[in-house]
mmCIF file of C-alpha atoms and ligand atoms in Angstrom:
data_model
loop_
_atom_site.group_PDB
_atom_site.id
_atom_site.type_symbol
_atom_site.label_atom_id
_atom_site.label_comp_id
_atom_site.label_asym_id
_atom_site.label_seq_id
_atom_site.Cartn_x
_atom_site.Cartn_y
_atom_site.Cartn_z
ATOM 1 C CA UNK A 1112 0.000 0.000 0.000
ATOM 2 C CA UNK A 1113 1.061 3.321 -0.729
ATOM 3 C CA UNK A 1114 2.305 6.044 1.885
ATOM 4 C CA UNK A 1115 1.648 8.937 -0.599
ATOM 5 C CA UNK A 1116 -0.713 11.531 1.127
ATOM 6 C CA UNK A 1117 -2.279 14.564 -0.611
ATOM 7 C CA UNK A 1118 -2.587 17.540 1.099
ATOM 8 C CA UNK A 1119 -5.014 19.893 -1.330
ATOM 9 C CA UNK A 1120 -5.639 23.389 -0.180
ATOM 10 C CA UNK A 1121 -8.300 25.645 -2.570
ATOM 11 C CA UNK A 1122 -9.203 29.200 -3.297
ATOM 12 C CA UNK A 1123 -7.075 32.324 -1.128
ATOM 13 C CA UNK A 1124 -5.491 29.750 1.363
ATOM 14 C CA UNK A 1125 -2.327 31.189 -0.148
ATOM 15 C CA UNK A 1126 -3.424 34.430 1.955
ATOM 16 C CA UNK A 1127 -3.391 32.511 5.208
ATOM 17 C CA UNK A 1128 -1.387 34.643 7.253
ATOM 18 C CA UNK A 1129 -1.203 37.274 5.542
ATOM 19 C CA UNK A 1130 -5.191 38.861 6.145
ATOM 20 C CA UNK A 1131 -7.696 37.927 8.210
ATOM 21 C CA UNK A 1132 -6.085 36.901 11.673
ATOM 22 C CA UNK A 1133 -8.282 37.051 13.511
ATOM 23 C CA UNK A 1134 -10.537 34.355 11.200
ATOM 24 C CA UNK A 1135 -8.034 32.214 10.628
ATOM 25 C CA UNK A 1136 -4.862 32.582 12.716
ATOM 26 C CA UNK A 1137 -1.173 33.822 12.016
ATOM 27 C CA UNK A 1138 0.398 31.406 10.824
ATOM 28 C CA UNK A 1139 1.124 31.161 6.448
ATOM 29 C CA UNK A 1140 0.511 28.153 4.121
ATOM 30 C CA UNK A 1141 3.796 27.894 4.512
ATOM 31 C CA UNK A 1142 4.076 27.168 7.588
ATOM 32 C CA UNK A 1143 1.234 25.120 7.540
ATOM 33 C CA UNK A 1144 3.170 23.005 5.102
ATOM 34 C CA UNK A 1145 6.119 22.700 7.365
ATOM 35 C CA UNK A 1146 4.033 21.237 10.434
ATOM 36 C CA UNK A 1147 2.692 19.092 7.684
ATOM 37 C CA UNK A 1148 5.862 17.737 6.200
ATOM 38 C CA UNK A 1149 7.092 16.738 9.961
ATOM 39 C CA UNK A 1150 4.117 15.029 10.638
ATOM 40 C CA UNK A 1151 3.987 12.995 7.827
ATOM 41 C CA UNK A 1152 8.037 12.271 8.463
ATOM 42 C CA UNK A 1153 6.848 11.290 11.950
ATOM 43 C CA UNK A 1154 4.819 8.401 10.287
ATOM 44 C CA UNK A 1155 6.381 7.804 6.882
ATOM 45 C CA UNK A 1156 4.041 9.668 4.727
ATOM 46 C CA UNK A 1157 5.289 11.118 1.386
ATOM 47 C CA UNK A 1158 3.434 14.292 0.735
ATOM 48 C CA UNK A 1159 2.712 16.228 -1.744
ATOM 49 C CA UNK A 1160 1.147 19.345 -0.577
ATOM 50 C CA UNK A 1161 -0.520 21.967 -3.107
ATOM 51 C CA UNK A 1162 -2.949 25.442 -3.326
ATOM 52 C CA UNK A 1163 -4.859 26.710 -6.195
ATOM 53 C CA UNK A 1164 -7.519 29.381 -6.841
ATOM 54 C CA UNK A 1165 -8.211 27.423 -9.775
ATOM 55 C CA UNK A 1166 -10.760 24.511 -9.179
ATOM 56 C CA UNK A 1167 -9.864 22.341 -12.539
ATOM 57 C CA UNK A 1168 -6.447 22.481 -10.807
ATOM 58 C CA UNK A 1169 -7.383 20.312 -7.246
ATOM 59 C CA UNK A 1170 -9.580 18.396 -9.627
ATOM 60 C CA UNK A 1171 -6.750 17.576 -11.455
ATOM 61 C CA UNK A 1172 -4.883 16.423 -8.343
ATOM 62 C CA UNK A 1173 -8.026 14.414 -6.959
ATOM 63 C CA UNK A 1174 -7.304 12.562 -10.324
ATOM 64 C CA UNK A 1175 -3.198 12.043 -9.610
ATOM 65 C CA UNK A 1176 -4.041 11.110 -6.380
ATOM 66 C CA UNK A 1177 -6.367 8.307 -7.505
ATOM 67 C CA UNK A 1178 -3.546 6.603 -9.000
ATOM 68 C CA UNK A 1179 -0.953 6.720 -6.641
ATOM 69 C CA UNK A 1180 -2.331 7.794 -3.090
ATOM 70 C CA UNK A 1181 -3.357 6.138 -0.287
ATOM 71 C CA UNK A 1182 -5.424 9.697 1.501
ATOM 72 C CA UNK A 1183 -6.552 13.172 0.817
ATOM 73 C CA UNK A 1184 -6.415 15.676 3.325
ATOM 74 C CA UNK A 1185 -8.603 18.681 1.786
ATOM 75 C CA UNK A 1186 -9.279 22.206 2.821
ATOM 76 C CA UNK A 1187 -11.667 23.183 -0.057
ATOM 77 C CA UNK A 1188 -12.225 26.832 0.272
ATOM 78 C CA UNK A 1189 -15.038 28.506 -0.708
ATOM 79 C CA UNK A 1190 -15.270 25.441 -3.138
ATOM 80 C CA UNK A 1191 -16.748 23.556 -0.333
ATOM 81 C CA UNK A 1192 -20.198 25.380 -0.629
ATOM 82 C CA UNK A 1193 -20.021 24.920 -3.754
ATOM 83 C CA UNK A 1194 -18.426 22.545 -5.996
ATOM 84 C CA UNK A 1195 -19.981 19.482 -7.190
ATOM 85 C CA UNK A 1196 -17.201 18.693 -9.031
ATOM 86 C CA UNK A 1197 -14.756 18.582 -6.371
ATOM 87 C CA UNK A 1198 -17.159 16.184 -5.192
ATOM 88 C CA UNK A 1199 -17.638 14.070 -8.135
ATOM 89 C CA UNK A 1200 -13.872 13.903 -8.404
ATOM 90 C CA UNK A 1201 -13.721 12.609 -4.814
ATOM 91 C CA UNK A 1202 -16.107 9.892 -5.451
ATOM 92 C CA UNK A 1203 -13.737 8.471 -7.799
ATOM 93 C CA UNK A 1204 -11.001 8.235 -5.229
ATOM 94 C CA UNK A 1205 -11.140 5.151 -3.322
ATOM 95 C CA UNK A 1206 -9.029 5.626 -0.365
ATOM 96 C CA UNK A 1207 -9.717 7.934 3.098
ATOM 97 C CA UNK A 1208 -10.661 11.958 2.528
ATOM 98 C CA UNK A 1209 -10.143 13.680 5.439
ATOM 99 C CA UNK A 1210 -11.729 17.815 4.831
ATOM 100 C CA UNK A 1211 -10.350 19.977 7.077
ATOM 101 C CA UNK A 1212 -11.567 23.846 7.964
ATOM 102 C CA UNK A 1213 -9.481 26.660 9.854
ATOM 103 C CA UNK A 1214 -12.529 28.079 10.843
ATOM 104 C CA UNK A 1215 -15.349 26.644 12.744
ATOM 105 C CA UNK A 1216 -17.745 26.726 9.825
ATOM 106 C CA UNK A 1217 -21.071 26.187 11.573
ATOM 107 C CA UNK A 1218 -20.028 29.124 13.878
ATOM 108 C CA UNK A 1219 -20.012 31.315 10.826
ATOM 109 C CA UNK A 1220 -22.622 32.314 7.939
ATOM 110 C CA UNK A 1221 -25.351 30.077 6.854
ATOM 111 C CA UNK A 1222 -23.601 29.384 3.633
ATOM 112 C CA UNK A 1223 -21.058 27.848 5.186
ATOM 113 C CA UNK A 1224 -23.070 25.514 6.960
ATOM 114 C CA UNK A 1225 -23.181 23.501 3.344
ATOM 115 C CA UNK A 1226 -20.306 21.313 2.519
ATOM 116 C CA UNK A 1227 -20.325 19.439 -0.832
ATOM 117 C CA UNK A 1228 -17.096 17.524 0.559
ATOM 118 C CA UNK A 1229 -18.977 16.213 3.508
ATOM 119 C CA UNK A 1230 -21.077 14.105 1.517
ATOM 120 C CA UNK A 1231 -17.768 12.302 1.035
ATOM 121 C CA UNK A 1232 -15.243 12.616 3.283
ATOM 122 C CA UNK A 1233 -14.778 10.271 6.122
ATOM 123 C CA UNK A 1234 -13.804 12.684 8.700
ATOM 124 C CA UNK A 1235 -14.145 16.584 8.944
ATOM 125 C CA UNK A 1236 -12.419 18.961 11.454
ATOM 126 C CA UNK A 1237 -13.371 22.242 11.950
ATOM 127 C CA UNK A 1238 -12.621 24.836 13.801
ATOM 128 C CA UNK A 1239 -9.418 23.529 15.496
ATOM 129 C CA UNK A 1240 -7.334 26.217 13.448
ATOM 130 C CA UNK A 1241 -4.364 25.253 10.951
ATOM 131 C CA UNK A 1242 -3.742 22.382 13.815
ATOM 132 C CA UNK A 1243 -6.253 20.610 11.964
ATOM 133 C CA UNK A 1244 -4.087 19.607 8.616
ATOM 134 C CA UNK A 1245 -1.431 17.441 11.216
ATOM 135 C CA UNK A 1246 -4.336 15.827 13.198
ATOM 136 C CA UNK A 1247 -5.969 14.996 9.517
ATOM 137 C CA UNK A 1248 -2.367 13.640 8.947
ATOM 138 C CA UNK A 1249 -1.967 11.394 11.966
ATOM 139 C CA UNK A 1250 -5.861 9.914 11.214
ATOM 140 C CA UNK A 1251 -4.542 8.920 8.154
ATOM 141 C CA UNK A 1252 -1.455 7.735 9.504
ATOM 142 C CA UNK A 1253 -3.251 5.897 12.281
ATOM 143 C CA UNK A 1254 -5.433 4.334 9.560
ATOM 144 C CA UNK A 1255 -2.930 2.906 7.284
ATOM 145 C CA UNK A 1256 -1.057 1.068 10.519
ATOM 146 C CA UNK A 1257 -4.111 0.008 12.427
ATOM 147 C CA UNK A 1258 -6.877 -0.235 9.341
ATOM 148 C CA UNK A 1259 -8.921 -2.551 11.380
ATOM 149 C CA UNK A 1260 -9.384 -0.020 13.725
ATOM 150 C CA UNK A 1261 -11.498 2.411 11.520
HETATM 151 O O1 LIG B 347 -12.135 27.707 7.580
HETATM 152 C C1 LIG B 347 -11.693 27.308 6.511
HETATM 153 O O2 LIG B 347 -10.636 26.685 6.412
HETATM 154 C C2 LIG B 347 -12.424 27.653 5.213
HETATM 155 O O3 LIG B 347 -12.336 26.524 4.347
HETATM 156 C C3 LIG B 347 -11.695 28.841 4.628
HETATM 157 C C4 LIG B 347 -12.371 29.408 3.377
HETATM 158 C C5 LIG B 347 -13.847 29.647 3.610
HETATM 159 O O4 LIG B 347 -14.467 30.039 2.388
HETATM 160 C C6 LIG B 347 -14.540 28.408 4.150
HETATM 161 O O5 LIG B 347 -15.900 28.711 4.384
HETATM 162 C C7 LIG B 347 -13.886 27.958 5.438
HETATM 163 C C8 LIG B 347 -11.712 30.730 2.975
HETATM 164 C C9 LIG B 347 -10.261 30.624 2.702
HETATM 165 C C10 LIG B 347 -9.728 32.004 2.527
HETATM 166 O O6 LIG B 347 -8.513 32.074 3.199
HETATM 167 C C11 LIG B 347 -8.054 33.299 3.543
HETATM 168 C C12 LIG B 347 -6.968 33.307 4.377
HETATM 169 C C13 LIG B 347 -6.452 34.494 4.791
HETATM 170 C C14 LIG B 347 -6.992 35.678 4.350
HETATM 171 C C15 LIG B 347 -8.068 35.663 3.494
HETATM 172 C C16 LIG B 347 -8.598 34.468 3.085
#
């Protein structure tokens, strides 16, 4: 089995940091990336961690990872409320989807309450700021070693 994770990140996540603090935190994709990247070392994940604002991009990745990957961590964006094709893509992937929010969603406006992803994923977090991506991480981790344990 496979030990490649993909860690998919959609629409102005590449502003984490950078506006909106008090929303969603201080810290920068970046850096999210780096907690990421130790975690999976922790557990012998190989990563491969990406962002667009473009959602025939992460579509295109839900595809690569279909053929090589053995999870999806995904922070959709504002594609979460709204993309049916991020959805259909992730029906075609046969391993775990973890979606992960910075924010706690159902805290926020009605429109967020709606997740797309949801009807998929096996696990959501939300609300547990960019701590959520490593927790996601160790889930799927935790899965792979101990599968009957699901
Ligand atoms: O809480 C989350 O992680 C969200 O997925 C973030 C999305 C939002 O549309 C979802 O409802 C919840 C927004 C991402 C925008 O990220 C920014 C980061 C910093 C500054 C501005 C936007």
């Amino acid at each position: 089995m496979s030990r490649i994770v993909y860690v998919l990140n959609g629409p102005n996540l590449n502003l984490l940091g950078k506006r909106q603090p008090h929303i969603y935190g201080h810290e920068t994709l970046a850096d999210v990336e780096a907690d990421c990247r130790k975690v999976a070392g922790e557990h012998g994940l190989e990563l491969r961690f990406h962002q667009s604002n473009r959602e025939y991009e992460i579509i295109d990745w839900i595809h690569e990872a279909r053929e090589v990957a053995c999870g999806i961590v995904i922070n959709p964006a504002a594609f979460t409320h709204t993309s049916v094709a991020i959805l259909d893509a992730l029906n075609t992937f046969e391993a775990t989807v973890i979606e992960v929010h910075i924010s706690n969603v159902h805290k926020r406006e009605d429109f967020r309450h709606h997740s797309y992803v949801s009807l998929r994923a096996d696990g959501v977090i939300a609300g547990l700021g960019t701590q959520g991506y490593a927790l996601a991480l160790r889930r799927l981790a935790h899965l792979l070693d101990k599968p009957a344990a699901k």
